[in-house]
Coordinates of C-alpha atoms in Angstrom, one line a residue:
Chain A
M1024 CA 78.7 -113.3 -35.9
Q1025 CA 77.6 -110.0 -34.6
T1026 CA 79.5 -108.4 -31.8
Q1027 CA 77.7 -107.6 -28.3
R1028 CA 77.3 -104.0 -29.0
D1029 CA 75.8 -104.2 -32.5
V1030 CA 72.9 -106.6 -30.7
R1031 CA 72.8 -104.3 -28.0
N1032 CA 72.3 -101.2 -30.2
R1033 CA 69.3 -103.1 -31.9
I1034 CA 67.5 -104.2 -29.0
G1035 CA 68.0 -100.4 -28.2
S1036 CA 65.8 -99.3 -31.0
I1037 CA 63.5 -102.1 -31.3
K1038 CA 62.5 -101.4 -27.5
N1039 CA 61.6 -97.6 -28.8
I1040 CA 59.8 -98.7 -31.4
Q1041 CA 57.8 -101.0 -29.1
K1042 CA 57.1 -97.9 -26.9
V1043 CA 55.9 -95.8 -29.6
T1044 CA 53.5 -99.0 -30.9
R1045 CA 52.5 -99.3 -27.1
A1046 CA 51.5 -95.5 -26.8
M1047 CA 49.7 -96.1 -30.1
E1048 CA 47.7 -99.0 -28.7
L1049 CA 46.7 -96.9 -25.5
V1050 CA 45.6 -93.9 -27.4
A1051 CA 43.8 -96.0 -29.7
A1052 CA 41.9 -97.8 -27.2
A1053 CA 40.8 -94.7 -25.7
R1054 CA 39.5 -93.3 -28.7
L1055 CA 37.6 -96.4 -29.6
R1056 CA 35.6 -96.2 -26.4
R1057 CA 34.7 -92.7 -27.2
A1058 CA 33.6 -93.8 -31.0
E1059 CA 31.7 -96.5 -29.6
Q1060 CA 30.0 -94.0 -26.9
R1061 CA 29.2 -91.9 -29.9
I1062 CA 27.4 -95.1 -32.0
A1063 CA 25.5 -95.3 -28.7
N1064 CA 24.7 -91.3 -28.7
L1065 CA 23.3 -91.9 -31.9
R1066 CA 21.0 -94.5 -31.7
P1067 CA 17.9 -92.8 -30.0
Y1068 CA 18.3 -89.8 -32.8
A1069 CA 18.5 -92.3 -35.4
G1070 CA 15.6 -94.6 -34.1
A1071 CA 13.5 -91.5 -33.7
I1072 CA 14.0 -90.1 -37.2
R1073 CA 12.8 -93.6 -38.5
R1074 CA 9.7 -93.8 -36.8
M1075 CA 8.8 -89.9 -37.5
T1076 CA 9.6 -90.6 -41.4
R1077 CA 7.5 -93.9 -40.9
Q1078 CA 4.6 -92.0 -39.4
A1079 CA 4.9 -89.5 -41.8
A1080 CA 5.5 -91.8 -44.8
E1081 CA 2.1 -93.7 -43.8
A1082 CA 0.1 -90.2 -43.4
A1083 CA 1.6 -88.5 -46.8
G1084 CA 0.4 -91.9 -48.3
T1085 CA 1.6 -92.0 -52.2
E1086 CA 3.0 -88.7 -52.2
A1087 CA 6.3 -90.3 -50.7
G1088 CA 7.2 -92.1 -53.9
R1089 CA 7.1 -88.9 -55.7
L1090 CA 10.0 -87.6 -53.7
P1091 CA 13.2 -86.9 -55.5
L1092 CA 15.5 -88.9 -53.3
M1093 CA 12.7 -91.7 -53.1
R1094 CA 12.0 -92.0 -57.0
Q1095 CA 14.0 -94.4 -59.2
H1096 CA 15.9 -92.5 -61.9
D1097 CA 14.7 -94.2 -65.5
S1098 CA 18.0 -95.5 -66.7
E1099 CA 20.7 -96.3 -63.8
D1100 CA 24.0 -95.6 -66.3
H1101 CA 26.0 -93.5 -63.7
V1102 CA 27.1 -94.8 -60.2
G1103 CA 28.6 -92.8 -57.3
L1104 CA 30.4 -95.0 -55.0
L1105 CA 31.4 -93.3 -51.4
L1106 CA 34.3 -95.0 -50.0
V1107 CA 34.8 -94.3 -46.3
T1108 CA 38.7 -94.7 -45.0
G1109 CA 40.8 -93.0 -42.4
D1110 CA 43.2 -90.1 -42.8
R1111 CA 46.1 -92.0 -41.4
G1112 CA 47.1 -95.4 -41.8
L1113 CA 48.9 -98.0 -39.1
A1114 CA 45.5 -99.7 -39.0
G1115 CA 46.4 -103.1 -40.0
A1116 CA 44.1 -103.6 -43.2
F1117 CA 41.3 -101.2 -42.4
N1118 CA 42.1 -98.8 -45.6
S1119 CA 43.3 -101.1 -48.0
Q1120 CA 40.2 -103.6 -47.7
I1121 CA 37.9 -100.6 -48.5
L1122 CA 39.9 -99.6 -51.5
R1123 CA 40.1 -103.4 -52.5
A1124 CA 36.0 -103.3 -52.1
G1125 CA 35.8 -100.2 -54.0
E1126 CA 37.7 -101.2 -57.2
R1127 CA 36.0 -104.4 -57.1
A1128 CA 32.6 -102.9 -56.8
A1129 CA 34.0 -100.4 -59.7
H1130 CA 35.3 -103.5 -61.8
E1131 CA 31.9 -104.7 -61.4
L1132 CA 29.9 -101.9 -62.3
S1133 CA 32.3 -100.9 -65.8
S1134 CA 31.6 -104.5 -67.1
E1135 CA 27.9 -103.7 -66.9
S1136 CA 28.9 -100.6 -68.8
M1137 CA 28.2 -98.4 -66.2
R1138 CA 30.2 -95.3 -65.0
V1139 CA 31.4 -94.3 -61.6
S1140 CA 32.0 -91.4 -59.9
W1141 CA 34.3 -91.6 -56.7
Y1142 CA 33.4 -90.1 -53.4
V1143 CA 36.1 -90.5 -50.6
S1144 CA 36.2 -89.8 -47.0
G1145 CA 39.6 -90.2 -45.8
R1146 CA 43.2 -88.9 -46.7
R1147 CA 44.7 -92.3 -47.2
G1148 CA 41.5 -93.3 -49.5
A1149 CA 42.1 -90.2 -51.6
S1150 CA 45.6 -90.2 -52.2
S1151 CA 45.8 -94.3 -53.3
L1152 CA 43.0 -93.3 -55.7
V1153 CA 44.5 -90.3 -57.1
F1154 CA 47.8 -92.5 -57.2
R1155 CA 45.8 -95.5 -59.2
G1156 CA 44.5 -92.8 -61.8
H1157 CA 41.3 -92.3 -60.6
E1158 CA 39.7 -88.6 -60.7
L1159 CA 37.7 -88.2 -57.5
T1160 CA 34.1 -86.1 -57.8
G1161 CA 34.2 -85.6 -54.3
S1162 CA 36.8 -86.2 -51.3
Y1163 CA 36.5 -85.3 -47.7
A1164 CA 39.3 -85.4 -45.1
G1165 CA 40.4 -84.0 -42.1
F1166 CA 37.6 -85.6 -39.7
T1167 CA 37.9 -89.2 -39.6
D1168 CA 39.7 -89.3 -36.2
R1169 CA 36.2 -87.5 -34.9
P1170 CA 33.5 -87.2 -37.6
A1171 CA 30.9 -84.4 -37.0
Y1172 CA 27.5 -84.4 -37.7
A1173 CA 28.2 -81.4 -40.1
D1174 CA 31.0 -83.5 -42.1
A1175 CA 28.2 -85.7 -42.6
R1176 CA 26.0 -83.2 -44.0
H1177 CA 28.6 -81.9 -45.7
I1178 CA 28.9 -85.3 -47.8
A1179 CA 25.2 -86.1 -47.9
D1180 CA 24.5 -82.6 -49.6
D1181 CA 27.2 -83.4 -52.3
L1182 CA 25.6 -86.8 -53.2
M1183 CA 22.0 -85.5 -52.7
T1184 CA 22.4 -82.4 -55.2
A1185 CA 24.0 -84.6 -57.5
Y1186 CA 21.4 -87.5 -57.5
I1187 CA 18.7 -84.7 -57.7
D1188 CA 20.1 -83.0 -60.7
D1189 CA 20.5 -86.0 -62.3
Q1190 CA 24.4 -86.3 -62.8
I1191 CA 24.3 -89.9 -60.8
D1192 CA 21.6 -92.3 -60.6
R1193 CA 22.6 -94.2 -57.9
V1194 CA 24.7 -94.4 -54.6
D1195 CA 26.7 -96.9 -53.2
I1196 CA 28.6 -96.4 -49.9
I1197 CA 31.5 -98.9 -48.7
Y1198 CA 32.4 -98.6 -45.4
N1199 CA 34.0 -100.7 -41.8
H1200 CA 31.2 -102.0 -40.3
Y1201 CA 32.3 -102.1 -36.8
I1202 CA 31.5 -105.2 -34.8
S1203 CA 34.7 -105.7 -32.4
P1204 CA 38.5 -104.3 -31.9
L1205 CA 39.3 -107.3 -33.8
T1206 CA 36.6 -107.6 -36.6
Q1207 CA 35.2 -105.1 -39.1
R1208 CA 33.0 -106.3 -41.8
V1209 CA 33.3 -104.3 -45.5
T1210 CA 30.0 -103.2 -46.2
R1211 CA 28.4 -102.0 -49.0
E1212 CA 24.7 -100.8 -49.2
V1213 CA 22.7 -98.7 -51.4
L1214 CA 22.4 -94.8 -50.1
L1215 CA 20.3 -93.4 -53.1
P1216 CA 17.6 -94.2 -54.1
L1217 CA 16.2 -94.4 -51.0
Q1218 CA 14.5 -97.6 -50.7
E1219 CA 10.7 -97.2 -49.5
A1220 CA 11.3 -100.6 -47.9
A1221 CA 14.4 -99.5 -46.0
V1222 CA 12.3 -96.5 -44.2
L1223 CA 9.3 -98.2 -43.5
E1224 CA 10.4 -101.4 -42.3
G1225 CA 13.9 -100.3 -41.7
D1226 CA 13.7 -101.6 -38.2
D1227 CA 14.1 -105.3 -39.1
K1228 CA 17.6 -104.5 -40.9
D1229 CA 18.7 -102.8 -38.0
A1230 CA 17.0 -104.3 -35.3
D1231 CA 20.5 -105.8 -34.1
G1232 CA 21.6 -102.0 -32.8
E1233 CA 18.3 -100.1 -32.0
G1234 CA 16.4 -103.3 -30.3
G1235 CA 15.7 -101.2 -27.1
G1236 CA 15.1 -97.9 -28.3
D1237 CA 12.7 -99.0 -31.0
R1238 CA 10.4 -100.9 -28.6
D1239 CA 9.8 -98.3 -26.4
G1240 CA 9.1 -95.9 -29.0
E1241 CA 6.6 -98.0 -30.6
T1242 CA 4.1 -97.5 -28.2
H1243 CA 4.2 -94.0 -29.3
G1244 CA 3.5 -94.2 -32.8
A1245 CA 0.6 -96.9 -32.1
P1246 CA -2.0 -96.8 -34.7
E1247 CA -4.8 -95.8 -32.6
H1248 CA -3.0 -92.3 -32.6
R1249 CA -2.4 -92.4 -36.1
A1250 CA -5.9 -90.6 -37.2
L1251 CA -5.9 -88.0 -34.8
V1252 CA -2.3 -86.8 -35.3
E1253 CA -1.9 -82.9 -36.0
Y1254 CA 0.7 -81.9 -38.7
E1255 CA 2.4 -79.1 -38.9
P1256 CA 2.9 -78.5 -41.8
G1257 CA 1.1 -81.3 -43.5
P1258 CA 2.5 -84.8 -43.7
E1259 CA 4.1 -84.3 -47.0
E1260 CA 6.4 -81.2 -46.7
I1261 CA 7.4 -82.8 -42.9
L1262 CA 8.9 -85.7 -45.2
R1263 CA 10.4 -83.6 -47.4
R1264 CA 12.8 -82.6 -44.6
L1265 CA 13.0 -85.8 -43.1
I1266 CA 14.2 -87.8 -46.0
P1267 CA 17.3 -85.7 -46.6
D1268 CA 18.0 -86.0 -42.6
Y1269 CA 17.2 -89.7 -43.0
V1270 CA 20.2 -89.9 -45.7
E1271 CA 22.5 -88.0 -43.5
I1272 CA 22.0 -90.0 -40.6
S1273 CA 22.8 -93.0 -42.4
I1274 CA 25.8 -91.2 -43.7
F1275 CA 26.9 -90.0 -40.1
R1276 CA 26.7 -93.8 -38.8
A1277 CA 28.6 -94.8 -41.3
L1278 CA 31.4 -92.3 -40.6
L1279 CA 31.4 -93.2 -36.7
E1280 CA 31.3 -97.0 -37.1
S1281 CA 34.3 -96.6 -39.5
T1282 CA 35.7 -94.4 -37.0
A1283 CA 35.3 -96.9 -34.3
S1284 CA 36.6 -99.4 -36.9
E1285 CA 39.7 -97.3 -37.6
H1286 CA 40.7 -97.1 -33.9
G1287 CA 39.6 -100.7 -33.7
A1288 CA 41.6 -102.2 -36.4
R1289 CA 44.8 -100.0 -35.0
M1290 CA 44.7 -101.1 -31.7
T1291 CA 45.1 -104.8 -32.9
A1292 CA 47.7 -103.8 -35.3
M1293 CA 49.9 -102.0 -32.6
R1294 CA 49.3 -104.4 -30.4
N1295 CA 50.4 -107.4 -32.4
A1296 CA 53.5 -105.0 -33.3
S1297 CA 54.4 -104.5 -29.5
E1298 CA 54.0 -108.4 -29.5
N1299 CA 56.4 -108.7 -32.2
A1300 CA 59.0 -106.2 -30.8
G1301 CA 59.0 -108.3 -27.3
E1302 CA 59.7 -111.5 -29.3
L1303 CA 62.4 -109.7 -31.4
I1304 CA 63.7 -108.3 -27.8
E1305 CA 63.7 -111.7 -26.5
D1306 CA 65.4 -113.2 -29.3
L1307 CA 68.2 -110.6 -29.8
T1308 CA 68.9 -111.0 -25.8
L1309 CA 69.7 -114.5 -26.2
E1310 CA 71.7 -113.7 -29.0
M1311 CA 73.6 -111.0 -27.1
N1312 CA 74.1 -113.3 -24.1
R1313 CA 75.4 -116.0 -26.8
A1314 CA 78.1 -113.3 -28.3
R1315 CA 78.8 -112.3 -24.5
Q1316 CA 79.5 -116.1 -23.7
A1317 CA 81.5 -116.6 -27.0
E1318 CA 84.0 -113.4 -25.9
I1319 CA 84.4 -114.9 -22.5
T1320 CA 85.1 -118.2 -23.6
Q1321 CA 87.4 -117.0 -26.3
E1322 CA 89.0 -115.0 -23.6
I1323 CA 89.7 -118.3 -21.3
M1324 CA 90.7 -120.6 -24.2
E1325 CA 93.5 -117.6 -24.5
V1326 CA 94.7 -117.7 -21.2
V1327 CA 95.0 -121.3 -20.8
A1328 CA 96.8 -121.6 -23.7
G1329 CA 99.2 -118.7 -22.5
A1330 CA 99.6 -120.5 -19.1
E1331 CA 100.3 -123.7 -21.1
S1332 CA 102.7 -122.6 -23.1
L1333 CA 104.5 -121.3 -20.0
T1334 CA 104.9 -124.7 -18.4
Chain B
M588 CA -0.7 -70.7 -11.0
A589 CA 1.2 -74.4 -11.2
H590 CA 0.6 -76.0 -14.7
D591 CA 0.5 -79.7 -15.2
K592 CA 3.7 -81.2 -15.7
F593 CA 5.1 -83.3 -18.6
T594 CA 8.2 -85.5 -20.1
A595 CA 10.4 -83.7 -22.4
E596 CA 13.2 -84.5 -24.3
V597 CA 15.8 -83.1 -26.5
L598 CA 18.0 -85.4 -28.7
T599 CA 20.7 -84.6 -31.2
P600 CA 22.7 -87.1 -32.9
E601 CA 25.4 -86.6 -30.2
G602 CA 23.2 -87.6 -27.5
E603 CA 20.3 -86.7 -25.3
L604 CA 20.9 -82.7 -24.2
F605 CA 17.6 -82.7 -21.9
S606 CA 15.1 -85.0 -20.2
D607 CA 13.1 -83.5 -17.9
E608 CA 9.7 -82.6 -16.4
V609 CA 8.5 -79.4 -17.8
E610 CA 5.3 -77.4 -17.7
M611 CA 5.7 -75.4 -20.9
L612 CA 7.9 -76.1 -24.2
S613 CA 8.4 -73.1 -26.8
T614 CA 9.7 -73.3 -30.4
R615 CA 8.9 -72.5 -33.9
T616 CA 7.6 -74.7 -36.8
Q617 CA 7.5 -74.0 -40.1
V618 CA 4.4 -72.6 -39.8
G619 CA 4.6 -70.5 -36.8
S620 CA 5.7 -70.3 -32.9
I621 CA 4.1 -72.9 -30.8
G622 CA 3.8 -73.5 -27.1
I623 CA 3.2 -76.9 -25.8
L624 CA 1.2 -77.6 -22.2
A625 CA 0.3 -80.9 -21.0
H626 CA -2.5 -82.5 -22.5
H627 CA -1.7 -81.3 -26.2
Q628 CA -3.0 -83.6 -28.8
P629 CA -0.5 -85.5 -30.6
L630 CA 1.6 -83.6 -33.2
L631 CA 4.1 -84.0 -35.3
A632 CA 5.9 -80.6 -36.6
S633 CA 8.7 -79.7 -37.9
L634 CA 10.8 -76.7 -36.6
D635 CA 13.1 -73.8 -37.9
P636 CA 15.9 -72.6 -36.1
T637 CA 15.1 -70.8 -33.3
E638 CA 15.5 -70.7 -29.4
L639 CA 14.0 -73.6 -27.8
R640 CA 12.2 -72.8 -24.5
L641 CA 11.5 -75.2 -21.9
Y642 CA 10.1 -74.2 -18.6
R643 CA 10.7 -76.5 -15.7
S644 CA 8.4 -73.7 -13.6
E645 CA 7.8 -69.9 -14.6
S646 CA 10.9 -68.8 -13.4
D647 CA 13.3 -71.9 -13.9
I648 CA 13.5 -71.7 -17.5
V649 CA 16.5 -73.9 -19.8
R650 CA 17.2 -72.0 -22.9
L651 CA 18.8 -73.8 -26.0
A652 CA 19.7 -72.6 -29.6
Q653 CA 18.2 -75.1 -31.9
A654 CA 18.9 -75.9 -35.7
E655 CA 16.4 -77.6 -38.0
G656 CA 14.3 -80.5 -36.2
Y657 CA 11.3 -82.1 -35.5
L658 CA 8.6 -82.0 -32.5
Q659 CA 6.9 -84.9 -31.7
V660 CA 4.0 -84.6 -29.0
T661 CA 2.4 -87.7 -28.2
G662 CA 0.2 -88.6 -24.3
D663 CA 2.0 -86.6 -22.2
H664 CA 5.7 -86.9 -23.7
A665 CA 6.9 -84.2 -25.8
L666 CA 10.1 -85.5 -28.3
V667 CA 12.4 -82.6 -29.4
L668 CA 14.6 -83.5 -32.3
V669 CA 17.3 -81.2 -33.7
E670 CA 20.5 -81.5 -35.6
E671 CA 22.2 -79.7 -33.3
A672 CA 21.2 -77.3 -29.9
H673 CA 23.5 -75.3 -27.7
A674 CA 23.5 -73.4 -24.7
P675 CA 23.5 -69.4 -25.4
E676 CA 26.5 -69.0 -23.7
E677 CA 28.3 -71.3 -25.5
L678 CA 27.7 -70.0 -29.0
D679 CA 30.6 -67.8 -30.6
T680 CA 29.0 -64.4 -31.9
A681 CA 32.3 -63.9 -33.9
D682 CA 32.2 -67.4 -35.5
L683 CA 28.5 -67.0 -36.5
E684 CA 28.7 -64.1 -37.7
R685 CA 31.5 -65.5 -40.1
R686 CA 29.1 -68.3 -40.7
L687 CA 26.3 -66.0 -41.8
R688 CA 28.2 -64.1 -44.4
D689 CA 29.6 -67.0 -45.9
A690 CA 26.1 -68.9 -46.4
E691 CA 24.7 -65.5 -47.8
R692 CA 27.7 -65.5 -50.2
A693 CA 27.1 -68.9 -51.4
A694 CA 23.4 -68.5 -51.7
E695 CA 23.9 -65.3 -54.4
Q696 CA 26.3 -67.3 -55.9
A697 CA 24.2 -70.5 -56.8
Q698 CA 22.0 -69.9 -59.6
E699 CA 18.0 -69.5 -58.7
G700 CA 16.0 -72.6 -58.0
T701 CA 18.7 -75.1 -57.9
E702 CA 19.0 -77.4 -54.7
E703 CA 22.6 -75.8 -53.8
R704 CA 20.8 -72.3 -53.1
E705 CA 18.3 -73.6 -50.9
R706 CA 20.9 -75.3 -48.8
A707 CA 23.3 -72.3 -48.4
Q708 CA 19.8 -70.1 -47.7
R709 CA 19.2 -72.8 -44.8
D710 CA 22.4 -72.3 -43.5
A711 CA 22.1 -68.6 -43.6
N712 CA 18.9 -69.0 -41.4
R713 CA 20.4 -71.0 -38.9
A714 CA 23.5 -69.1 -38.3
Q715 CA 20.6 -65.7 -38.1
A716 CA 18.6 -67.7 -35.4
F717 CA 21.9 -68.7 -33.3
L718 CA 23.1 -64.9 -33.6
E719 CA 19.7 -63.9 -32.7
V720 CA 19.8 -66.3 -29.9
A721 CA 23.5 -65.4 -28.5
K722 CA 22.5 -61.3 -28.3
G723 CA 19.4 -61.9 -26.4
S724 CA 21.4 -63.7 -23.4

């Protein structure tokens, strides 16, 4: 039987842990709200870029298919995998499910005798992959709490340069798609080569997110305007710039989604931890009361026994 | 003379920066400087880093340092999409000078004709344009 003091010490330390987890939960909740806001802020911009891309691609006609980022390489034997993880742990399965999905994808690819180049954002992902003996081609960390557009641009630059210079033939991105604080879905998408279909009919795929913004924009690009539109410079040149931006936005969106997912996952994990701590404290309090009662009973028995021996 | 007004909107990946009625908007496309008045013909242009001016009236002018972006004019609506845009007073000259130097050095080191060099050159142009806006204010 533990003494009262032992139990009281344990209750004390668990209360401290509970304070920490509760504070982390609150911080994560605040950051989650901000991250959700940023996803919402990006939507009008992303929608507008996509509409312009479509417009320019239609004006440029067959020229579009010849752009290096849209051109498929003749043979596909070297794939870049971009894993989006977080800088910090304590977020439930957030990081590990990405790493698992990454390992699985790499296994699949190598069974089709393709080589894999690893690109990782987030300190957690980078350190676990290095620990597992993978060599990282690109590693980006220090911003997953609050990714800036420049961070996405940096990653996109590396990937696009490698693609254009024929070092990799395809790029897949694996990230946590944010659904709710409780649910994040591991998502794998092909980033490069850019699918012509995704650009020109991208609305169907993203209809869930961009509904409002796209609909009002549709009138701007209505067919009757198209013939009269003036392009400065020509549609091909504009398209040449728009396409990389499109890739940057896709990455930026994945980073933001991942950040929201991370805070959501951490919030949920910390809430569970606080609840568990609460339960533990209840159990221990019960145990402490029992220990105290045992001591009292013991003392009474001793007193009674002493009194009896005197009579 | 008062000009007709039209709506102008400036969007960045971080959200909306400006949305109001203006008389004129001026910026720079890849081809050259451009000013947009109401009833402009539909236009799609790609923009270079420069100072974006939004004229609410002749005296009330909003100035922004803008990065590369796009301008779309449809009917009586002008939409400016830029990667980043800042009010001139937000710009940090020392930081911009450092960025300019870094980018110029990167451009020199990269091989001629590579993607890498082009990107470094673009960064340099952006820092240069921002610096000009910062000094002009």
